[in-house]
Coordinates of C-alpha atoms in Angstrom, one line a residue:
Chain A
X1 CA 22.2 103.8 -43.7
X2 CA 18.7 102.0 -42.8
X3 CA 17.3 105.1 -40.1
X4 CA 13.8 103.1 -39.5
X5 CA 15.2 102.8 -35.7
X6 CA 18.5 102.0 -33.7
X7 CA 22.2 103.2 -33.2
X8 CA 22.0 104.9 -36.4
X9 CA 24.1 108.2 -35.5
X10 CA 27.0 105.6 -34.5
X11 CA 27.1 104.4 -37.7
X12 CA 26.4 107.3 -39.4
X13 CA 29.8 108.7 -37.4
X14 CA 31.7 105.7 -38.3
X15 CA 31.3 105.6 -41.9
X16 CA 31.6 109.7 -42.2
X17 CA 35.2 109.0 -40.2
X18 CA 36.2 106.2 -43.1
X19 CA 35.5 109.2 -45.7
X20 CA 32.0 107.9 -47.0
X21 CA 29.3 109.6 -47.9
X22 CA 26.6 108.7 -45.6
X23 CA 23.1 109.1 -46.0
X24 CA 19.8 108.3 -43.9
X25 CA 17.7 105.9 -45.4
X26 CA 13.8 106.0 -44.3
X27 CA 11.6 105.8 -47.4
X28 CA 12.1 103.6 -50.6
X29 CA 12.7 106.1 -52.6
X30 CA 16.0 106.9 -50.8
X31 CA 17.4 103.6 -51.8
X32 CA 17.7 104.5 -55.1
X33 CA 21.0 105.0 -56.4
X34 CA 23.1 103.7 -53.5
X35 CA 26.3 101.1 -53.4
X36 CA 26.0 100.0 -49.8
X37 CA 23.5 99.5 -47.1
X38 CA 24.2 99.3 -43.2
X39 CA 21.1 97.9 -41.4
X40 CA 22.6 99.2 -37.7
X41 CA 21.5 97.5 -34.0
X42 CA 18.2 98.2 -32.3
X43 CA 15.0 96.2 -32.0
X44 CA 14.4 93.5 -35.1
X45 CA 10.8 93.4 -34.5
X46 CA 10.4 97.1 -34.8
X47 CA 12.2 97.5 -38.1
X48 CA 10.5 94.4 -39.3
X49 CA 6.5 96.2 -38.9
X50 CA 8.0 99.2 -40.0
X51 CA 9.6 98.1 -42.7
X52 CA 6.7 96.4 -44.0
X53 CA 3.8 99.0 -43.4
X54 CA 6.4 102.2 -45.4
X55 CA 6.4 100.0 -48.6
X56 CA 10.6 99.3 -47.5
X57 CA 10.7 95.9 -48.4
X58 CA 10.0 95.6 -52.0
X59 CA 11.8 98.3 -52.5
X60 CA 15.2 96.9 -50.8
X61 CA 14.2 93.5 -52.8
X62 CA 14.7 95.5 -56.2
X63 CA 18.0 97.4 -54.8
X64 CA 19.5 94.2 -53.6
X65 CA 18.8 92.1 -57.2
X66 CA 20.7 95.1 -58.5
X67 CA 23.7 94.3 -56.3
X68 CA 23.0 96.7 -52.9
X69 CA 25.7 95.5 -50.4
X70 CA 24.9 94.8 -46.8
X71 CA 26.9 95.5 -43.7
X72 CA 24.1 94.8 -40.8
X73 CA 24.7 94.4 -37.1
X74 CA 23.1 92.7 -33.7
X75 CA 19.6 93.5 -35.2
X76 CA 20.4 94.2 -38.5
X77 CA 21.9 90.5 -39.1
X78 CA 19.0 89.2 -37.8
X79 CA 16.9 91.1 -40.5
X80 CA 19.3 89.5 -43.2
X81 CA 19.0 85.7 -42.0
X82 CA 17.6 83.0 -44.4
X83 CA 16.3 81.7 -40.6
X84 CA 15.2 83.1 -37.2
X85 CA 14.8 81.5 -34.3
X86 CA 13.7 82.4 -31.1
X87 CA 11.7 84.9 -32.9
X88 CA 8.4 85.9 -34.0
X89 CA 6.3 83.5 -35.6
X90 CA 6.0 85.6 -38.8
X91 CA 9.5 87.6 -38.6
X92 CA 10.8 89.6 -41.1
X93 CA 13.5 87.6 -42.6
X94 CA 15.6 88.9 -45.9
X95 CA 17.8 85.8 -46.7
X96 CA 20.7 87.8 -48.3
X97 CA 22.5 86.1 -45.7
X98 CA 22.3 82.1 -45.8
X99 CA 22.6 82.2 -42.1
X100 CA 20.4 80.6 -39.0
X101 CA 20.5 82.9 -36.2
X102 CA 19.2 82.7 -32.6
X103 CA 17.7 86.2 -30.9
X104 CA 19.0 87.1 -27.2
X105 CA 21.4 84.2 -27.6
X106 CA 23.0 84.9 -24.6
X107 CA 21.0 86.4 -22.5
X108 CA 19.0 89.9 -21.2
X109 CA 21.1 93.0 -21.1
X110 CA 22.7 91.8 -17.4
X111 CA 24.9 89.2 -19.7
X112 CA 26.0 92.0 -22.4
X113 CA 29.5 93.3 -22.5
X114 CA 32.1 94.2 -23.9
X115 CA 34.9 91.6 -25.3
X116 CA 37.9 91.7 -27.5
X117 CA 37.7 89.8 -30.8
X118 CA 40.3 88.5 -32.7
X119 CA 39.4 88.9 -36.7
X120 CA 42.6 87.3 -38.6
X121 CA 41.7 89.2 -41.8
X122 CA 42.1 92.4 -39.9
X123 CA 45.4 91.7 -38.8
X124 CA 46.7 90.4 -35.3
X125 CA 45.4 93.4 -33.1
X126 CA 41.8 92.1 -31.6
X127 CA 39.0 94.0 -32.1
X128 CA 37.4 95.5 -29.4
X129 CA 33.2 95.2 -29.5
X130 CA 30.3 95.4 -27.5
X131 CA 27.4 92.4 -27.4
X132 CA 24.3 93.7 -26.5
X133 CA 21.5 91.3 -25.8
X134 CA 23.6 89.4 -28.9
X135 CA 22.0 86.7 -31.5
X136 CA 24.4 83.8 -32.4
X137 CA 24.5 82.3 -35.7
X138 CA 23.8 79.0 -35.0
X139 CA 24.0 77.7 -39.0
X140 CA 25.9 78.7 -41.5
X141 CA 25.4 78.0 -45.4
X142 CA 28.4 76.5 -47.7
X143 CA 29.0 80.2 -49.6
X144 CA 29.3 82.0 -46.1
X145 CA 32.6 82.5 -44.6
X146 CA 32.9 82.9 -40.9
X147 CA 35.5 86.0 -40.2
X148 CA 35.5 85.4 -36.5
X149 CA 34.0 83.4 -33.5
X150 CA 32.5 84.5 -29.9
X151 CA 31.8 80.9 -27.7
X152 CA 32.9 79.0 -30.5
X153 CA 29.8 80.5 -32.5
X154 CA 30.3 82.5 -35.9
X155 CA 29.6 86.2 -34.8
X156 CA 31.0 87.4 -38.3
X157 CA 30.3 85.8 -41.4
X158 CA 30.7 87.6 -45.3
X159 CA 28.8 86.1 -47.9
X160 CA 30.0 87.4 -51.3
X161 CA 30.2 92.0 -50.7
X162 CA 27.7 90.8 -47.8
X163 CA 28.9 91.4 -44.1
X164 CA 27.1 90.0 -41.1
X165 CA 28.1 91.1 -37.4
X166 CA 26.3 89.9 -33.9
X167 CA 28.1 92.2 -32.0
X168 CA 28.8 96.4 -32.0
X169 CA 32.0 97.6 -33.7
X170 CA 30.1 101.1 -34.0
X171 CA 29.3 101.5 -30.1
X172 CA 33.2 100.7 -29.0
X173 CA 34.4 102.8 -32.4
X174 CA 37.1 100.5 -34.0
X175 CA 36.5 101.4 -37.7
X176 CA 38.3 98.7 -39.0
X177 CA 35.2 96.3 -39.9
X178 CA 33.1 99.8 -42.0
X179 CA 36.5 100.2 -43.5
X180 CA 36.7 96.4 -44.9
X181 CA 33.0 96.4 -46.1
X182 CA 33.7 99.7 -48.0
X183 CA 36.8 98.4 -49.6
X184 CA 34.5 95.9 -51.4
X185 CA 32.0 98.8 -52.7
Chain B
X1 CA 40.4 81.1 -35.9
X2 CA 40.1 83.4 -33.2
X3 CA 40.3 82.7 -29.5
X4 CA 38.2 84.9 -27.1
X5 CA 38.7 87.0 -24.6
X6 CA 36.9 87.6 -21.2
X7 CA 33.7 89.1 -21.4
X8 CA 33.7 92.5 -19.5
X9 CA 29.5 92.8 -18.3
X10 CA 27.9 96.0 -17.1
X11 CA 30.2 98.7 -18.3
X12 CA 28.8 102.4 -19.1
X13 CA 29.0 101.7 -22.2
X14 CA 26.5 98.4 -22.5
X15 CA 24.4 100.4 -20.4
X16 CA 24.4 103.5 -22.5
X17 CA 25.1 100.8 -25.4
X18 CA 21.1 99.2 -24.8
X19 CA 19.5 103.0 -24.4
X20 CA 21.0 103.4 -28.2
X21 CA 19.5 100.3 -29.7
X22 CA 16.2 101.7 -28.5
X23 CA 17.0 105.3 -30.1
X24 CA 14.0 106.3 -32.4
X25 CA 11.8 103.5 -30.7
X26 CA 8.8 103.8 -28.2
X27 CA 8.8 102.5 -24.9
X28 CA 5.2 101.7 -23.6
X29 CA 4.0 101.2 -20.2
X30 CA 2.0 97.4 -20.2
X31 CA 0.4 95.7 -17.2
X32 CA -0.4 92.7 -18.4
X33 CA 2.0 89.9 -20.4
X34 CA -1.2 90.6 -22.8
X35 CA -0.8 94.2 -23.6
X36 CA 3.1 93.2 -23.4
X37 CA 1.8 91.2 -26.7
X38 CA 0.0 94.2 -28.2
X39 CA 3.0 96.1 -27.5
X40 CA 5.5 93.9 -29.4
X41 CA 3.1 93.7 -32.0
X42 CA 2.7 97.3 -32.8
X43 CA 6.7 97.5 -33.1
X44 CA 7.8 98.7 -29.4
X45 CA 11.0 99.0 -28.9
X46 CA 10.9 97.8 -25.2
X47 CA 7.9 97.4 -22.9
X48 CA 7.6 99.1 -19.0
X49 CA 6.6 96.7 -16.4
X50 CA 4.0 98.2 -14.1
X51 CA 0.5 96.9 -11.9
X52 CA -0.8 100.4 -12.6
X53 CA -0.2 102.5 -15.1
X54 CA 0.3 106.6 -13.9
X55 CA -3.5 107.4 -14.8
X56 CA -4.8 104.9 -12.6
X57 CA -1.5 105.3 -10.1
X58 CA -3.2 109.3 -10.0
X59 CA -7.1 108.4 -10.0
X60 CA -6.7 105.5 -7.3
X61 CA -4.0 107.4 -5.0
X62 CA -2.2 105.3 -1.8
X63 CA 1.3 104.7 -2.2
X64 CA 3.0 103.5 -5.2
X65 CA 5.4 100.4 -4.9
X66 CA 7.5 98.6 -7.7
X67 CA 5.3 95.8 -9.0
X68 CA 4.6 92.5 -8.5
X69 CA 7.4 90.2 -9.2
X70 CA 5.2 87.5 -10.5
X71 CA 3.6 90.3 -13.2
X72 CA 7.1 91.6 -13.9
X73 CA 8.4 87.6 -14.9
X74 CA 5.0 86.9 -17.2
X75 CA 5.6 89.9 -19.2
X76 CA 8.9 89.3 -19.3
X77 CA 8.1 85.7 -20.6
X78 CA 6.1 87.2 -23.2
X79 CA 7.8 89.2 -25.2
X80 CA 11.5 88.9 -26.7
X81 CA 12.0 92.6 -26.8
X82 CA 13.6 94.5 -23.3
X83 CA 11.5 94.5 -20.3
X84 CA 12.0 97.5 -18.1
X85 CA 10.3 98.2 -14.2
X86 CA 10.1 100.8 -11.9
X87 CA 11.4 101.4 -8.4
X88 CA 10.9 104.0 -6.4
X89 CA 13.4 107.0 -5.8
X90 CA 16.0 106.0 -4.0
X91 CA 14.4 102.8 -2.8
X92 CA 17.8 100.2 -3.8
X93 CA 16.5 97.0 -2.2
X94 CA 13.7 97.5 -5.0
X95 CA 16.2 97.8 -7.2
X96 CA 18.1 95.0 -6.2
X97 CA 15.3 92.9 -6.6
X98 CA 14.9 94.0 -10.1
X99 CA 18.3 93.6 -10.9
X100 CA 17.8 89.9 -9.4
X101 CA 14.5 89.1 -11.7
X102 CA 17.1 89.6 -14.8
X103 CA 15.0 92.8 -15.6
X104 CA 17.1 94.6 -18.7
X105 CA 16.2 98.7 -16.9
X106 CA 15.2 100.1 -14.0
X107 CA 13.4 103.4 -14.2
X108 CA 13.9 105.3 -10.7
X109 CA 10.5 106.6 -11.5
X110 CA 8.8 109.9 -9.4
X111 CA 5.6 108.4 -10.7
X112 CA 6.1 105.8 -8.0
X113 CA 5.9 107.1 -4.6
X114 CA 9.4 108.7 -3.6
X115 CA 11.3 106.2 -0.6
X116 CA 14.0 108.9 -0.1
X117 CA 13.9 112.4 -0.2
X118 CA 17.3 113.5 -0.4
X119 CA 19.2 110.4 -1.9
X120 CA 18.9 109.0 -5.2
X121 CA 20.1 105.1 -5.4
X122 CA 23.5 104.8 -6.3
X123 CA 23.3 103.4 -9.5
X124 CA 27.0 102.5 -10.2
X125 CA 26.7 99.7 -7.6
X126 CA 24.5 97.9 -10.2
X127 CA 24.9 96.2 -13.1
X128 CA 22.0 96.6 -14.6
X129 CA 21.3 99.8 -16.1
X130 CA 19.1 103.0 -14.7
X131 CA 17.0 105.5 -16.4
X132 CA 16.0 108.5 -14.7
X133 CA 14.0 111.4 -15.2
X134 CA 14.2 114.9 -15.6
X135 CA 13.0 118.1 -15.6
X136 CA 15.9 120.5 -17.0
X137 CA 19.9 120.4 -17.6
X138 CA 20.8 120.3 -14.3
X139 CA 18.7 117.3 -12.9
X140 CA 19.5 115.1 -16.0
X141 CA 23.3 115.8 -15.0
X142 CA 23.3 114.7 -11.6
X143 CA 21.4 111.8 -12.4
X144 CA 24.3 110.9 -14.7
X145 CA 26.7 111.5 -11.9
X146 CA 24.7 108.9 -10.1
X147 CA 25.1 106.4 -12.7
X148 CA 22.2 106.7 -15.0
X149 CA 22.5 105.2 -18.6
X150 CA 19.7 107.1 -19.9
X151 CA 17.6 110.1 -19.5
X152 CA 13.8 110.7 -19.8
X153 CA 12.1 114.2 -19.6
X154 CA 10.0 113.4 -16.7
X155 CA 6.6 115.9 -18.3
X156 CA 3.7 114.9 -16.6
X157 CA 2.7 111.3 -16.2
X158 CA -1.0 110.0 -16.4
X159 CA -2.1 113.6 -17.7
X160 CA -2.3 113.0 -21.3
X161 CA -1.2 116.7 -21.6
X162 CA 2.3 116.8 -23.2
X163 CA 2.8 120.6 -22.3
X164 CA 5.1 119.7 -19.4
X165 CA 7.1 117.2 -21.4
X166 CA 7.6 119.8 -23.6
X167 CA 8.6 122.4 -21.0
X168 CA 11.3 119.5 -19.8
X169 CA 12.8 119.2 -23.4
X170 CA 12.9 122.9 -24.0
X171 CA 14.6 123.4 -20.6
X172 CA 17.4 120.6 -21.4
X173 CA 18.0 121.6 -24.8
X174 CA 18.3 125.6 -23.2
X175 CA 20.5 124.1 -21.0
X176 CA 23.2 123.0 -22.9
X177 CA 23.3 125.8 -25.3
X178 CA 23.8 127.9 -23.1
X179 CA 26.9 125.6 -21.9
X180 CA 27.8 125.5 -25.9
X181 CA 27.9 129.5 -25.6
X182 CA 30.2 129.7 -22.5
X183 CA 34.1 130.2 -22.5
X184 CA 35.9 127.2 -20.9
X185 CA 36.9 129.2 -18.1
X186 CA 33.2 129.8 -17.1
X187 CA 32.4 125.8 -17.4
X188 CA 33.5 125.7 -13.3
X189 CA 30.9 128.0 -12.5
X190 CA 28.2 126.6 -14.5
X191 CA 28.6 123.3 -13.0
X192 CA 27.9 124.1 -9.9
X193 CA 25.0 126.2 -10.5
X194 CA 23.9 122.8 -12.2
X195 CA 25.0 120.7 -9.3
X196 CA 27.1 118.6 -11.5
X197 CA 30.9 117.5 -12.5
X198 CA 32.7 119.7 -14.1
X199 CA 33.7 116.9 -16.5
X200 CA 30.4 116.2 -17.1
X201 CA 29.4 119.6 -18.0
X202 CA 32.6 119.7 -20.2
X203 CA 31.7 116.4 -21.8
X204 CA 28.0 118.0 -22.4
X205 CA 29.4 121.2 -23.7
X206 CA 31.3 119.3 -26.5
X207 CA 29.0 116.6 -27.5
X208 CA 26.5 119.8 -27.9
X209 CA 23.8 116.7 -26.2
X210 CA 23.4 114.8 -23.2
X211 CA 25.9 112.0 -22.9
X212 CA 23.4 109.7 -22.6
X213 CA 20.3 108.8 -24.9
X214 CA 17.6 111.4 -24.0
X215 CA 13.7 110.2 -24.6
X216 CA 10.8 111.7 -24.1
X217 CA 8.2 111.4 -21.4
X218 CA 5.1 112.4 -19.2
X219 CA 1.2 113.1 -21.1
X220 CA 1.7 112.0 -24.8
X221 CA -1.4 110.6 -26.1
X222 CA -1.0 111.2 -29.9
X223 CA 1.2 110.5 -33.2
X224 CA 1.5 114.0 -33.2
X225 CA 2.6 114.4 -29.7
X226 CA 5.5 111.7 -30.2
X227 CA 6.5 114.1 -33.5
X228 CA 6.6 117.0 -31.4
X229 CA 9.1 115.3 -29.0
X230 CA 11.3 114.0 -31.7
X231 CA 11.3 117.6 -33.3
X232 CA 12.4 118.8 -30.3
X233 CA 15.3 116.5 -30.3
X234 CA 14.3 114.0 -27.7
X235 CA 16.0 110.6 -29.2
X236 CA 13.1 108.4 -28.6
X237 CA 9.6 108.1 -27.1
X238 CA 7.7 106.9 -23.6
X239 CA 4.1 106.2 -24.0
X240 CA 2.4 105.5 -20.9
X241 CA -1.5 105.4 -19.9
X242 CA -1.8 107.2 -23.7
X243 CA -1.8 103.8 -25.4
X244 CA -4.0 101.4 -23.4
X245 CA -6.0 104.2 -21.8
X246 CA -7.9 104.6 -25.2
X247 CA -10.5 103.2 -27.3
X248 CA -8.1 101.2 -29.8
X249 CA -4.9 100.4 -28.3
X250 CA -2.8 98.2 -31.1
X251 CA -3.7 100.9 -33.5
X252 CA -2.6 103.7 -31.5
X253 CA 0.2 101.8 -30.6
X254 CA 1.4 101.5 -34.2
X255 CA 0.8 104.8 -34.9
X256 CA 2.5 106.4 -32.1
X257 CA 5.7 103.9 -33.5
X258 CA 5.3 105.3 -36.9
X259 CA 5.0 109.1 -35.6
X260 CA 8.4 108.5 -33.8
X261 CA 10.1 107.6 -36.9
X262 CA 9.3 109.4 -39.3
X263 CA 8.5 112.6 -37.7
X264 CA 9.1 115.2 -40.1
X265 CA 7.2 113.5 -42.3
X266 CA 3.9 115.5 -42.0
X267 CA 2.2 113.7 -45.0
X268 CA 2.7 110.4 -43.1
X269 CA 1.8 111.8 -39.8
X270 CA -1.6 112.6 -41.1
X271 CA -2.3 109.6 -42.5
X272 CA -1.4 107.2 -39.0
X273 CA -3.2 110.1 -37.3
X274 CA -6.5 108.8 -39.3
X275 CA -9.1 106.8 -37.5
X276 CA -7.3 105.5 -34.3
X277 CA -10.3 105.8 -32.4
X278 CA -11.1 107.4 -28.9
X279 CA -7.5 109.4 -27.4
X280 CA -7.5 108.8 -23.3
X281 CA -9.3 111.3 -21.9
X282 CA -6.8 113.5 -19.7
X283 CA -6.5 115.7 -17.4
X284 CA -5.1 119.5 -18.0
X285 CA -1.8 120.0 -16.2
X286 CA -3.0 123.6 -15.5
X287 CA -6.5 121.9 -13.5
X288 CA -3.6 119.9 -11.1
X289 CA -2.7 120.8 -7.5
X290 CA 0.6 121.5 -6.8
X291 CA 1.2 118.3 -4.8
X292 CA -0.4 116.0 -7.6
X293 CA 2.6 117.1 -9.5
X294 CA 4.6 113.9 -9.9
X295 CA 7.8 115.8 -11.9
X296 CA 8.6 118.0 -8.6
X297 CA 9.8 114.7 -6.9
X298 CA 13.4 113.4 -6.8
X299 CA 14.9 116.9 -8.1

């Protein structure tokens, strides 16, 4: 669990309730040894200079070349894009996603909400979740698969043990999407 | 594939939702889209809106207003992280206005100069969402009650003394273990010594924290003071006057972001500590008057 910044205890709770073993991840050193990675919500730009000035970033380069998994969310995904828009001019961008996203797609915080999305692969009940000053994926590559839609837009996409999320499951609770990218581990 | 439902806006829980994306960020005061700049730069997680920020607001006296619609929409042009502004206690036509401008918080803010003195502004009627301050258990509670989405110690702003933000964490976190101590059948009478719901104080007893996110807020100047907040269990840090009130703000600015996260980290502490140049210069809570005490209003 990337713990730079953001709704890390949600996570943390999440993936402890779907019987992982969870750990905080701030140094590079932590990295070492672990199957999956969840890079939560909160502020890209923040976890992008602090990623950079801790030494994170090579670090997570070497981890991910040896097969680290990513589950990342509102912010997160935009960390893992192959393109940002909307963003800074020099923003932090990992690719392990072959996305093009958009930041504050759809609006401030007075547009965020809560919405009920329907994700075929995890069966016919929807999945409730919470956009919070959401990205969109405007762009997807040919190797990603889009696992559901919000305004017509991908808002889920999986790209080999890869899972990409605009929106919250953590902050409404539905364990359904930790339990699915755990399943691949 | 899928078909979408309605989208349900300004619920508690995209209120609260925002305040925990910000968890283990700074928030700094700017006054200029400019510093807004800096701010983003050094890896805020939001910026605060103001024309003056609480050191000037004390030296310069006269009433303090919300700001400046015109400043409030170039900062919020600048930057692509949250932009929050004040309004004054209990003042809700500033807040509507706010609300109106798009801005993502409102901080019902004591360091602006109280409209009410016995109401708060009911913050349910809005959709944007409120963060208010506080000075123990029992104010932080009510303010829920009222609709806040977020909680900040209220210390003392402008000071650059962080002893009263740390007597306002130390009173909170008192607060509820004492509640976490208490048999359920003495819950009653401890909310209404704290002037709150009982549900509340029953939700608070539980969670063993505040329902809400909790920050910091009110004299921190220094790395070190935003690692004394975190280790005290606030969730996240306000920096005020502390970062463009000294010699080299971007610096200080990255420093105090750094301190925030990895605050039990003393060996990095002392190395963003390094160098950052001239701290603003303060004034010692203790050398105050009692009515230049900001935290005593809206209790």
């Amino acid at each position: 669990m990337l713990a730079l910044q953001g709704d890390v205890r949600e996570h943390l709770r999440l993936l402890r309730e779907c019987g992982a073993e969870a750990l905080p991840v701030r140094l590079p050193e932590e990295l070492e040894g672990l199957d999956g990675l969840v890079i939560p919500g909160g502020e890209s730009t923040t976890m992008d200079r602090l990623m950079r000035a801790f030494g994170l970033l090579p670090a997570l380069e070497l981890a991910l070349g040896r097969g680290l998994a990513c589950l990342t969310t509102c912010a997160g995904t935009i960390l893992a894009a192959r393109e940002i828009r909307d963003g800074l001019p020099d923003q932090l961008h990992l690719g392990l996603l072959d996305i093009a996203v958009r930041r504050n797609a759809f609006g401030r915080q007075l547009q965020s909400g809560e919405v009920d999305l329907e994700i075929p692969e995890l069966g016919p009940e929807p999945v409730p979740v919470a956009l919070i000053r959401a990205p969109s994926i405007d762009e997807v590559g040919p190797e990603v698969e889009v696992l559901a839609r919000y305004q017509g837009l991908p808002a889920a996409v999986r790209q080999g043990r890869h899972l990409g999320l605009t929106f919250h499951p953590e902050i409404t609770g539905d364990p359904r999407l930790h339990r699915l990218f755990l399943s691949r581990l | 594939m899928s078909q979408n439902g309605h989208i349900e806006t300004g619920t508690a829980r995209v209120k609260r939702g925002l305040a925990e994306m910000l968890k283990g960020g700074v928030i700094m005061d700017v006054v200029t889209a400019e510093h807004a700049e800096i701010a983003q730069e050094a890896g805020a997680v939001a910026v605060m809106a103001l024309e003056r920020v609480p050191a000037d607001i004390r030296a310069q006296g006269g009433v303090a207003r919300m700001s400046d619609p015109k400043l409030i929409k170039s900062i919020m042009a600048a930057v692509s992280i949250p932009v929050m502004a004040k309004c004054r206690i209990g003042h809700f036509a500033e807040a509507q206005i706010l609300e109106a401008l798009g801005i993502d918080y409102i901080d019902e803010s004591e360091v602006l100069t109280p409209a009410d003195e016995e109401h708060h502004v009911d913050k349910w009627q809005f959709k944007v969402p409120f963060v208010c301050g506080a000075r123990d258990l029992g104010e932080a509670l009510r303010r829920i009650s009222e609709g806040a989405a977020m909680i900040r110690t209220k210390g003392e702003a402008g000071t650059g003394d962080v002893v009263e933000a740390v007597r306002h964490m130390r009173a909170v976190s008192k607060g509820i273990r004492r509640l976490q101590s208490l048999r359920q059948d003495e819950l009653p009478s401890a909310a209404k010594e704290l002037g709150a719901s009982l549900e509340l104080v029953r939700e608070t007893a539980e969670l063993g924290r505040l329902p809400v996110v909790n920050f910091s807020a009110g004299g921190l100047a220094t790395p070190a003071d935003a690692a004394l907040m975190m280790q005290l269990g606030c969730d996240g840090n306000f920096v005020g006057s502390g970062i463009f009130k000294s010699g080299d703000p971007l610096r200080r600015a990255k420093a105090i972001v750094a301190a925030t996260t990895y605050y039990d980290k003393p060996e990095i502490l002392a190395e963003v500590s390094e160098d950052l140049g001239e701290p603003m210069v303060g004034i010692g809570v203790s050398s105050l008057q009692r009515q230049e005490l900001l935290a005593s209003r809206g209790i």
